[in-house]
CSV table of C-alpha atoms and ligand atoms in Angstrom, one decimal:
chain,number,residue,atom,x,y,z
A,1,MET,CA,3.5,12.9,66.8
A,2,LEU,CA,6.4,11.1,65.2
A,3,ASP,CA,7.6,7.8,66.7
A,4,VAL,CA,11.1,8.2,65.6
A,5,LEU,CA,13.2,11.2,64.5
A,6,ILE,CA,16.6,10.1,63.4
A,7,VAL,CA,19.3,12.6,62.9
A,8,GLY,CA,21.7,11.8,60.1
A,9,GLY,CA,21.0,10.2,56.7
A,10,GLY,CA,24.2,8.1,56.6
A,11,PRO,CA,24.5,4.3,56.8
A,12,ALA,CA,23.4,4.3,60.4
A,13,GLY,CA,20.4,6.5,60.1
A,14,SER,CA,19.0,4.8,56.8
A,15,VAL,CA,19.5,1.2,58.2
A,16,ALA,CA,17.7,2.1,61.5
A,17,ALA,CA,14.9,3.9,59.6
A,18,ALA,CA,14.4,1.0,57.3
A,19,VAL,CA,14.1,-1.6,60.2
A,20,LEU,CA,11.8,0.7,62.2
A,21,ALA,CA,9.5,1.6,59.1
A,22,ARG,CA,9.1,-2.0,58.0
A,23,ALA,CA,8.0,-2.5,61.7
A,24,GLY,CA,5.3,-0.1,61.3
A,25,ALA,CA,6.8,3.0,63.0
A,26,ARG,CA,6.4,6.6,61.9
A,27,VAL,CA,9.9,7.6,61.1
A,28,ARG,CA,11.7,10.6,59.6
A,29,ILE,CA,15.1,11.1,58.7
A,30,VAL,CA,16.6,14.5,58.8
A,31,ASP,CA,20.1,15.5,57.6
A,32,ARG,CA,21.8,18.9,57.0
A,33,ALA,CA,23.4,17.7,53.8
A,34,VAL,CA,21.6,17.4,50.3
A,35,PHE,CA,22.1,13.8,48.8
A,36,PRO,CA,23.6,12.3,47.2
A,37,ARG,CA,26.5,13.8,49.2
A,38,ASP,CA,30.4,12.8,49.6
A,39,LYS,CA,31.6,11.4,52.9
A,40,LEU,CA,35.3,10.9,53.3
A,41,CYS,CA,36.1,7.0,53.8
A,42,GLY,CA,38.1,4.2,52.5
A,43,ASP,CA,35.0,3.1,50.4
A,44,THR,CA,35.3,-0.3,51.2
A,45,VAL,CA,32.1,-2.3,52.7
A,46,ASN,CA,33.5,-5.4,54.2
A,47,PRO,CA,31.8,-9.0,53.9
A,48,GLY,CA,30.5,-8.7,57.4
A,49,THR,CA,28.7,-5.5,56.7
A,50,LEU,CA,27.5,-6.9,53.5
A,51,ALA,CA,26.1,-9.9,55.1
A,52,THR,CA,24.0,-7.9,57.5
A,53,LEU,CA,22.7,-5.7,54.7
A,54,SER,CA,21.8,-9.0,52.6
A,55,ARG,CA,19.8,-10.1,55.8
A,56,LEU,CA,17.9,-7.1,56.1
A,57,GLY,CA,17.5,-7.0,52.2
A,58,LEU,CA,19.5,-3.9,51.8
A,59,ALA,CA,22.4,-5.2,49.8
A,60,ARG,CA,21.2,-5.6,46.3
A,61,ALA,CA,21.8,-2.2,44.6
A,62,ILE,CA,25.2,-2.3,46.4
A,63,ASP,CA,26.2,-5.7,45.1
A,64,ALA,CA,25.4,-4.7,41.9
A,65,CYS,CA,27.4,-1.7,41.4
A,66,GLY,CA,30.3,-2.2,44.0
A,67,LEU,CA,33.8,-3.6,42.8
A,68,PRO,CA,34.6,-7.1,44.4
A,69,VAL,CA,37.0,-7.0,47.2
A,70,GLU,CA,38.3,-10.2,48.0
A,71,GLY,CA,40.4,-9.6,50.7
A,72,MET,CA,43.3,-7.3,51.8
A,73,CYS,CA,46.9,-6.7,51.1
A,74,LEU,CA,48.9,-5.2,54.0
A,75,THR,CA,52.7,-4.1,53.5
A,76,GLY,CA,54.9,-2.9,56.0
A,77,ALA,CA,57.9,-0.3,56.0
A,78,ASN,CA,60.4,-2.9,55.7
A,79,GLY,CA,58.7,-4.3,52.4
A,80,ALA,CA,56.8,-7.2,54.3
A,81,THR,CA,53.7,-7.8,52.2
A,82,VAL,CA,50.9,-10.2,53.2
A,83,GLU,CA,47.8,-10.7,51.0
A,84,GLY,CA,44.9,-12.5,52.6
A,85,ARG,CA,41.8,-13.5,50.9
A,86,TYR,CA,38.5,-13.7,53.0
A,87,PRO,CA,37.5,-17.5,53.6
A,88,HIS,CA,34.9,-19.5,51.9
A,89,GLY,CA,34.7,-17.0,49.1
A,90,GLN,CA,33.3,-14.0,51.0
A,91,ILE,CA,33.8,-10.6,49.4
A,92,GLY,CA,33.0,-7.3,50.2
A,93,ARG,CA,32.7,-4.2,47.9
A,94,ALA,CA,34.2,-1.1,47.1
A,95,LEU,CA,32.1,1.9,46.1
A,96,LEU,CA,31.8,5.6,46.6
A,97,ARG,CA,30.3,6.4,49.6
A,98,ARG,CA,28.1,9.1,47.9
A,99,HIS,CA,26.3,5.9,46.1
A,100,PHE,CA,26.4,3.8,48.9
A,101,ASP,CA,24.7,6.2,51.3
A,102,TRP,CA,22.3,7.2,48.6
A,103,MET,CA,21.3,3.8,47.9
A,104,LEU,CA,20.6,3.1,51.5
A,105,LEU,CA,18.7,6.2,52.1
A,106,GLN,CA,16.4,5.4,49.2
A,107,ASP,CA,15.8,1.9,50.4
A,108,ALA,CA,14.8,3.5,53.9
A,109,VAL,CA,12.4,5.7,51.9
A,110,ALA,CA,11.2,2.8,49.9
A,111,ALA,CA,10.5,1.1,53.3
A,112,GLY,CA,8.1,4.1,54.4
A,113,ALA,CA,10.5,6.5,56.1
A,114,GLN,CA,10.2,10.1,55.4
A,115,PHE,CA,13.4,12.2,54.5
A,116,GLU,CA,14.0,15.8,54.6
A,117,SER,CA,17.6,17.1,53.7
A,118,GLY,CA,19.1,20.7,54.2
A,119,VAL,CA,17.8,20.3,58.0
A,120,ALA,CA,20.6,21.2,60.4
A,121,VAL,CA,20.2,20.0,63.8
A,122,ARG,CA,21.3,22.8,66.4
A,123,ARG,CA,20.9,21.1,69.8
A,124,PRO,CA,18.6,18.5,71.6
A,125,LEU,CA,15.2,19.4,73.2
A,126,VAL,CA,15.6,18.4,76.8
A,127,GLU,CA,12.3,18.4,78.7
A,128,ALA,CA,11.8,17.0,82.1
A,129,GLU,CA,15.1,15.1,81.9
A,130,ARG,CA,14.4,13.3,78.7
A,131,VAL,CA,15.0,14.2,75.1
A,132,ALA,CA,11.9,15.2,73.4
A,133,GLY,CA,13.3,15.7,70.0
A,134,VAL,CA,15.6,18.5,68.6
A,135,ARG,CA,15.8,22.2,67.7
A,136,ALA,CA,16.6,22.3,64.1
A,137,GLY,CA,16.9,25.0,61.2
A,138,GLY,CA,17.6,25.3,57.5
A,139,ARG,CA,18.1,28.6,55.4
A,140,GLY,CA,15.8,31.3,57.2
A,141,TRP,CA,14.0,29.0,59.4
A,142,GLU,CA,14.1,27.2,62.8
A,143,CYS,CA,11.9,25.0,64.6
A,144,ASP,CA,11.3,22.3,67.0
A,145,MET,CA,11.0,18.7,65.9
A,146,ARG,CA,9.4,16.5,68.4
A,147,ALA,CA,9.3,12.6,68.5
A,148,ARG,CA,8.9,9.9,71.2
A,149,VAL,CA,12.2,8.6,70.3
A,150,THR,CA,15.3,10.5,68.8
A,151,ILE,CA,18.2,8.6,67.3
A,152,ALA,CA,21.3,10.4,67.1
A,153,ALA,CA,22.9,9.0,63.8
A,154,ASP,CA,24.8,12.2,63.0
A,155,GLY,CA,28.3,10.9,62.7
A,156,ARG,CA,31.6,11.2,64.3
A,157,HIS,CA,31.2,14.8,65.3
A,158,SER,CA,27.6,14.4,66.7
A,159,THR,CA,25.9,17.5,67.6
A,160,LEU,CA,23.4,15.4,69.8
A,161,ALA,CA,26.2,13.2,71.6
A,162,PHE,CA,28.6,16.3,72.0
A,163,GLY,CA,25.9,18.8,73.0
A,164,LEU,CA,24.5,16.4,75.8
A,165,GLY,CA,28.0,15.9,77.2
A,166,LEU,CA,28.3,12.2,76.1
A,167,ALA,CA,31.1,12.5,73.7
A,168,ARG,CA,34.7,13.9,73.7
A,169,HIS,CA,37.8,13.8,71.8
A,170,PRO,CA,40.4,11.8,74.0
A,171,ALA,CA,43.8,13.2,74.4
A,172,ARG,CA,45.1,10.1,72.6
A,173,PRO,CA,45.0,8.9,69.8
A,174,ARG,CA,45.2,12.0,68.1
A,175,ARG,CA,45.1,11.1,64.4
A,176,TRP,CA,43.8,13.0,61.4
A,177,ALA,CA,42.8,11.6,57.9
A,178,VAL,CA,43.4,12.9,54.6
A,179,GLY,CA,41.7,11.5,51.5
A,180,ALA,CA,41.1,12.0,47.8
A,181,TYR,CA,40.0,10.2,44.6
A,182,VAL,CA,42.6,10.1,42.0
A,183,GLU,CA,42.5,9.1,38.3
A,184,ALA,CA,45.2,7.3,36.2
A,185,ALA,CA,47.0,5.7,39.2
A,186,GLY,CA,49.1,2.6,38.0
A,187,GLN,CA,47.7,-0.8,39.2
A,188,SER,CA,48.9,-2.7,42.2
A,189,THR,CA,51.2,-5.6,41.9
A,190,SER,CA,48.8,-7.5,44.0
A,191,SER,CA,45.4,-8.5,42.7
A,192,GLN,CA,43.1,-5.6,41.7
A,193,THR,CA,40.3,-7.3,43.9
A,194,LEU,CA,42.3,-6.7,47.1
A,195,GLY,CA,41.8,-3.6,49.3
A,196,GLU,CA,45.3,-2.2,50.3
A,197,MET,CA,46.7,-1.0,53.7
A,198,HIS,CA,50.2,0.2,53.8
A,199,VAL,CA,51.5,0.5,57.3
A,200,ARG,CA,54.5,3.0,57.9
A,201,PRO,CA,56.0,4.3,61.1
A,202,GLY,CA,53.5,6.6,62.7
A,203,ARG,CA,51.0,6.6,59.5
A,204,TYR,CA,49.1,4.3,57.3
A,205,ILE,CA,47.8,4.7,53.7
A,206,GLY,CA,44.6,2.8,52.6
A,207,ILE,CA,44.1,2.5,49.0
A,208,ALA,CA,41.1,1.0,47.0
A,209,PRO,CA,40.1,1.2,43.3
A,210,VAL,CA,36.6,2.2,43.2
A,211,PRO,CA,34.1,2.4,40.1
A,212,GLY,CA,34.7,4.8,37.4
A,213,GLY,CA,38.3,4.3,37.0
A,214,LEU,CA,39.0,6.2,40.1
A,215,THR,CA,41.3,5.2,43.1
A,216,ASN,CA,40.5,6.1,46.5
A,217,VAL,CA,43.7,7.1,48.9
A,218,CYS,CA,43.3,8.0,52.4
A,219,VAL,CA,46.4,8.7,54.7
A,220,VAL,CA,45.9,8.7,58.4
A,221,LYS,CA,48.6,10.3,60.7
A,222,PRO,CA,49.0,12.1,63.9
A,223,TRP,CA,48.6,16.0,63.9
A,224,ARG,CA,50.8,17.9,66.3
A,225,PRO,CA,50.3,21.6,67.1
A,226,GLY,CA,52.3,23.6,64.6
A,227,ASP,CA,52.3,21.0,62.0
A,228,ARG,CA,51.8,23.0,58.7
A,229,ALA,CA,51.5,20.0,56.2
A,230,PHE,CA,47.7,19.7,57.1
A,231,GLY,CA,47.3,23.4,55.8
A,232,ASP,CA,47.9,22.0,52.2
A,233,PRO,CA,46.3,18.6,52.1
A,234,ARG,CA,46.4,17.9,48.6
A,235,GLU,CA,50.3,18.6,48.7
A,236,MET,CA,50.5,16.7,51.8
A,237,LEU,CA,49.0,13.6,50.1
A,238,ARG,CA,51.0,14.0,47.0
A,239,ARG,CA,54.2,14.1,49.2
A,240,GLU,CA,53.3,11.0,51.3
A,241,LEU,CA,52.7,9.0,48.0
A,242,ALA,CA,55.9,10.2,46.4
A,243,ARG,CA,58.2,9.5,49.4
A,244,ASP,CA,56.8,5.8,49.9
A,245,PRO,CA,59.0,3.4,47.9
A,246,LEU,CA,56.2,1.0,47.1
A,247,LEU,CA,53.7,3.6,45.8
A,248,ARG,CA,55.6,6.3,44.5
A,249,ASP,CA,55.9,4.9,40.8
A,250,ARG,CA,52.2,3.9,40.9
A,251,PHE,CA,50.9,7.4,41.8
A,252,ALA,CA,53.7,9.4,39.8
A,253,GLY,CA,51.3,9.9,36.9
A,254,ALA,CA,47.8,10.2,39.1
A,255,ARG,CA,45.8,13.4,38.9
A,256,ALA,CA,43.3,14.5,41.7
A,257,ALA,CA,39.9,13.9,40.6
A,258,GLY,CA,38.1,16.1,43.2
A,259,PRO,CA,38.9,18.0,46.3
A,260,THR,CA,41.3,16.6,49.2
A,261,VAL,CA,39.3,16.3,52.3
A,262,VAL,CA,40.8,16.5,55.9
A,263,LEU,CA,39.0,15.1,58.9
A,264,GLY,CA,40.0,15.1,62.5
A,265,PRO,CA,40.8,14.5,65.2
A,266,LEU,CA,39.5,11.2,64.5
A,267,ALA,CA,38.9,9.7,68.1
A,268,VAL,CA,35.7,10.4,69.8
A,269,ASP,CA,34.9,8.4,73.2
A,270,VAL,CA,31.3,8.3,74.0
A,271,ARG,CA,29.6,7.3,77.2
A,272,PRO,CA,26.8,4.8,77.0
A,273,CYS,CA,23.5,6.8,76.7
A,274,THR,CA,21.1,6.6,79.6
A,275,ILE,CA,18.8,9.6,78.7
A,276,GLU,CA,15.3,8.7,78.1
A,277,GLY,CA,14.1,9.5,74.5
A,278,LEU,CA,17.4,9.3,73.1
A,279,LEU,CA,19.4,6.4,71.4
A,280,LEU,CA,23.0,6.6,69.6
A,281,ALA,CA,24.0,4.7,66.6
A,282,GLY,CA,26.9,4.5,64.0
A,283,ASP,CA,29.7,7.1,64.6
A,284,ALA,CA,27.6,9.2,67.1
A,285,ALA,CA,28.0,6.2,69.4
A,286,GLY,CA,31.8,6.2,69.4
A,287,PHE,CA,34.6,6.0,66.7
A,288,VAL,CA,38.2,5.4,67.3
A,289,ASP,CA,40.3,4.8,64.0
A,290,PRO,CA,39.7,3.5,60.5
A,291,MET,CA,42.6,1.3,60.4
A,292,THR,CA,40.6,-2.0,60.5
A,293,GLY,CA,38.1,-0.7,57.7
A,294,ASP,CA,35.0,-1.9,59.7
A,295,GLY,CA,33.2,1.2,60.6
A,296,LEU,CA,30.3,0.6,58.6
A,297,CYS,CA,29.9,-2.9,60.2
A,298,PHE,CA,29.4,-1.0,63.5
A,299,ALA,CA,27.2,1.5,62.0
A,300,VAL,CA,25.2,-1.0,60.2
A,301,ARG,CA,24.8,-3.6,63.0
A,302,GLY,CA,24.6,-1.0,65.7
A,303,ALA,CA,21.8,0.9,63.8
A,304,GLU,CA,19.7,-2.3,63.6
A,305,LEU,CA,20.3,-2.8,67.4
A,306,ALA,CA,19.3,0.7,68.0
A,307,ALA,CA,16.1,0.4,65.8
A,308,GLN,CA,15.2,-2.6,68.0
A,309,ALA,CA,15.8,-0.7,71.1
A,310,ALA,CA,13.6,2.0,69.8
A,311,LEU,CA,10.7,-0.4,69.1
A,312,ALA,CA,11.1,-1.8,72.7
A,313,ALA,CA,10.8,1.8,74.2
A,314,LEU,CA,7.9,2.6,71.9
A,315,GLU,CA,5.8,-0.5,73.1
A,316,HIS,CA,7.0,-0.9,76.8
A,317,GLY,CA,8.4,2.4,77.7
A,318,TRP,CA,12.2,3.0,78.6
A,319,HIS,CA,12.8,0.9,81.6
A,320,GLY,CA,15.8,-1.3,80.8
A,321,VAL,CA,16.0,-0.1,77.2
A,322,HIS,CA,19.6,1.5,77.4
A,323,ASP,CA,21.1,-1.3,79.8
A,324,SER,CA,19.8,-4.0,77.1
A,325,LEU,CA,21.3,-1.9,74.1
A,326,ALA,CA,24.5,-1.3,76.0
A,327,TYR,CA,24.4,-5.4,76.8
A,328,GLN,CA,23.7,-6.3,73.1
A,329,ARG,CA,26.5,-3.9,71.8
A,330,ARG,CA,29.1,-5.6,74.3
A,331,ALA,CA,28.0,-8.9,73.2
A,332,VAL,CA,28.1,-8.2,69.3
A,333,PHE,CA,31.1,-5.8,69.5
A,334,ALA,CA,33.6,-6.5,72.4
A,335,GLY,CA,35.7,-9.0,70.5
A,336,LYS,CA,36.2,-6.6,67.9
A,337,TRP,CA,36.8,-3.6,69.9
A,338,ARG,CA,39.7,-5.4,71.7
A,339,PHE,CA,40.9,-6.7,68.4
A,340,ASN,CA,40.9,-2.9,67.1
A,341,ARG,CA,42.7,-1.8,70.0
A,342,THR,CA,45.6,-4.5,69.5
A,343,VAL,CA,45.8,-3.4,65.7
A,344,ARG,CA,46.1,0.1,66.7
A,345,ALA,CA,48.7,-0.3,69.3
A,346,LEU,CA,50.8,-2.3,66.8
A,347,VAL,CA,50.7,0.6,64.1
A,348,ALA,CA,51.7,3.3,66.9
A,349,SER,CA,54.7,1.4,68.0
A,350,PRO,CA,57.7,0.7,65.3
A,351,GLN,CA,59.0,-2.0,67.5
A,352,ALA,CA,55.9,-3.8,67.9
A,353,LEU,CA,55.2,-3.6,64.2
A,354,SER,CA,58.7,-4.9,63.4
A,355,VAL,CA,57.9,-7.9,65.6
A,356,ALA,CA,54.4,-8.5,64.0
A,357,ALA,CA,55.9,-8.1,60.6
A,358,ALA,CA,58.5,-10.5,61.0
A,359,GLY,CA,56.1,-12.9,62.5
A,360,ALA,CA,53.7,-12.7,59.5
A,361,ARG,CA,56.9,-13.7,57.3
A,362,VAL,CA,57.2,-16.8,59.5
A,363,ALA,CA,53.4,-17.6,59.9
A,364,PRO,CA,51.3,-15.6,57.5
A,365,ALA,CA,48.4,-17.8,58.4
A,366,VAL,CA,48.0,-15.8,61.5
A,367,LEU,CA,47.7,-12.5,59.6
A,368,ARG,CA,45.5,-13.9,56.9
A,369,ARG,CA,43.0,-15.0,60.1
A,370,ALA,CA,43.6,-11.5,61.2
A,371,ILE,CA,42.4,-10.1,57.8
A,372,ALA,CA,39.3,-12.5,58.1
A,373,TYR,CA,38.3,-11.0,61.4
A,374,ALA,CA,39.0,-7.6,60.6
A,375,GLY,CA,36.5,-8.2,57.5
A,376,ASP,CA,33.9,-9.5,60.0
A,377,CYS,CA,33.7,-12.8,57.9
A,378,HIS,CA,31.9,-15.7,59.0
A,379,GLN,CA,34.4,-18.4,59.7
B,401,FAD,C1,39.4,8.3,56.7
B,401,FAD,C2,38.4,7.2,56.8
B,401,FAD,C3,38.3,6.0,56.2
B,401,FAD,C4,37.2,5.0,56.6
B,401,FAD,N1,37.4,3.9,55.8
B,401,FAD,C5,36.3,3.2,56.0
B,401,FAD,C6,36.3,1.9,55.5
B,401,FAD,O1,36.8,1.7,54.1
B,401,FAD,N2,35.0,0.8,55.4
B,401,FAD,C7,34.5,1.1,56.5
B,401,FAD,O2,33.7,0.1,56.9
B,401,FAD,N3,34.5,2.1,57.4
B,401,FAD,C8,35.4,3.0,57.0
B,401,FAD,N4,35.4,4.3,57.8
B,401,FAD,C9,34.3,4.8,58.9
B,401,FAD,C10,33.0,4.9,58.2
B,401,FAD,O3,33.1,6.0,57.3
B,401,FAD,C11,32.1,5.3,59.4
B,401,FAD,O4,31.9,4.5,60.3
B,401,FAD,C12,30.7,5.6,58.9
B,401,FAD,O5,30.6,6.7,57.9
B,401,FAD,C13,29.5,5.7,60.0
B,401,FAD,O6,28.5,6.0,59.4
B,401,FAD,P1,27.3,7.0,60.2
B,401,FAD,O7,26.0,6.9,59.5
B,401,FAD,O8,27.6,6.9,61.6
B,401,FAD,O9,27.8,8.4,59.9
B,401,FAD,P2,27.9,9.4,58.6
B,401,FAD,O10,28.3,8.3,57.5
B,401,FAD,O11,29.2,10.4,59.1
B,401,FAD,O12,26.6,10.0,58.5
B,401,FAD,C14,26.3,11.0,59.3
B,401,FAD,C15,25.1,11.9,58.7
B,401,FAD,O13,24.9,12.7,59.8
B,401,FAD,C16,24.7,14.1,59.0
B,401,FAD,N5,24.8,15.1,60.2
B,401,FAD,C17,25.8,15.5,60.9
B,401,FAD,N6,25.5,16.4,61.9
B,401,FAD,C18,24.1,16.7,61.6
B,401,FAD,C19,23.4,17.8,62.0
B,401,FAD,N7,24.0,18.7,62.9
B,401,FAD,N8,22.1,17.7,61.7
B,401,FAD,C20,21.5,17.1,60.5
B,401,FAD,N9,22.3,16.3,60.0
B,401,FAD,C21,23.7,16.1,60.5
B,401,FAD,C22,25.8,14.3,58.0
B,401,FAD,O14,25.5,15.2,57.0
B,401,FAD,C23,25.7,12.8,57.5
B,401,FAD,O15,25.3,12.6,56.4
B,401,FAD,C24,36.3,5.3,57.5
B,401,FAD,C25,36.4,6.5,58.1
B,401,FAD,C26,37.2,7.6,58.0
B,401,FAD,C27,37.3,8.7,58.8
């Protein structure tokens, strides 16, 4: 029997698989997609994520092909602009998620993990109140896949976490993301090596130049019942850029370089898992909002913690494994969760945003520190 079955070959699944395979576990990743595959994302990998990947020996290819991101440029509706470079020369990278995820998956396979694509997990196999694997299928077939440990790394809309009643979409925030690659976008007035976040009342726009002369553009905004704009996402994205005084000229001549993707509702609340046989990693363990551009940091570091929990369960049994994982996640992430909540509250309130913008003009150092913190930089 397999030691560990990992559902999802995104960054969380691949990192968990690499850690487990190197420790000698028999690991298989399954994913319903055929790789390399696209994934809607801002495409920036912050310095903290890169540091974790470097420590795990998984960053070489990413460093070689991603564009450098030396910090962030934030703008507000009233024209306030703050640029902050990451401290001590730390950098992040910008690259297409189809390439980032594919590199990590190949690293996991090189470490000894098996990988099967085109396998859609339908539901968990629950036996005697523990998860014993999954029911999965592909074109014209369906079967049970059993393992001593199952790791749900199947993303924001996790079949396993929702299927077991661990996850739900909260009533608030109720934001959706619309994103696309465009070509022939004009250059930013700030440095080309800064990621961009343009915060406007009720919405924000993330922009990142990526390799191949493309620019990644994502708009995140609330969706309300009857809102028809989401019915034509390409037009919605075009209109958001065209109505923005800071961005309209820059994107006037831009052309879509692929489909426009819509995703939502973004926020998913997930209860800590206490079911034997199952561990959660990445967005499957909870996701709120991509505002701070650090989802990959949670995914990568959380996957490493989940892999260590899986090794403990394989060696000593399940007693205390979930408690210990929950404790470690809190120890590593609690400060960041609080920070992200504060940033989201600022974005949701026009008054708070104006106060923050005014404060940033008087004391930009505070915002620069926040940019470093959002980037998970080592101070
Ligand atoms: C608009 C937007 C912008 C973002 N921008 C950034 C950013 O710039 N920087 C950053 O760090 N983070 C960003 N994030 C967050 C980041 O994208 C996620 O945190 C990250 O992708 C989580 O990785 P994961 O491995 O948990 O899940 P995913 O990357 O979603 O991978 C999950 C995998 O599971 C597979 N899967 C799903 N269901 C099944 C099933 N039933 N059976 C088999 N396989 C299945 C999928 O095919 C997929 O390959 C952004 C998110 C959004 C929505």
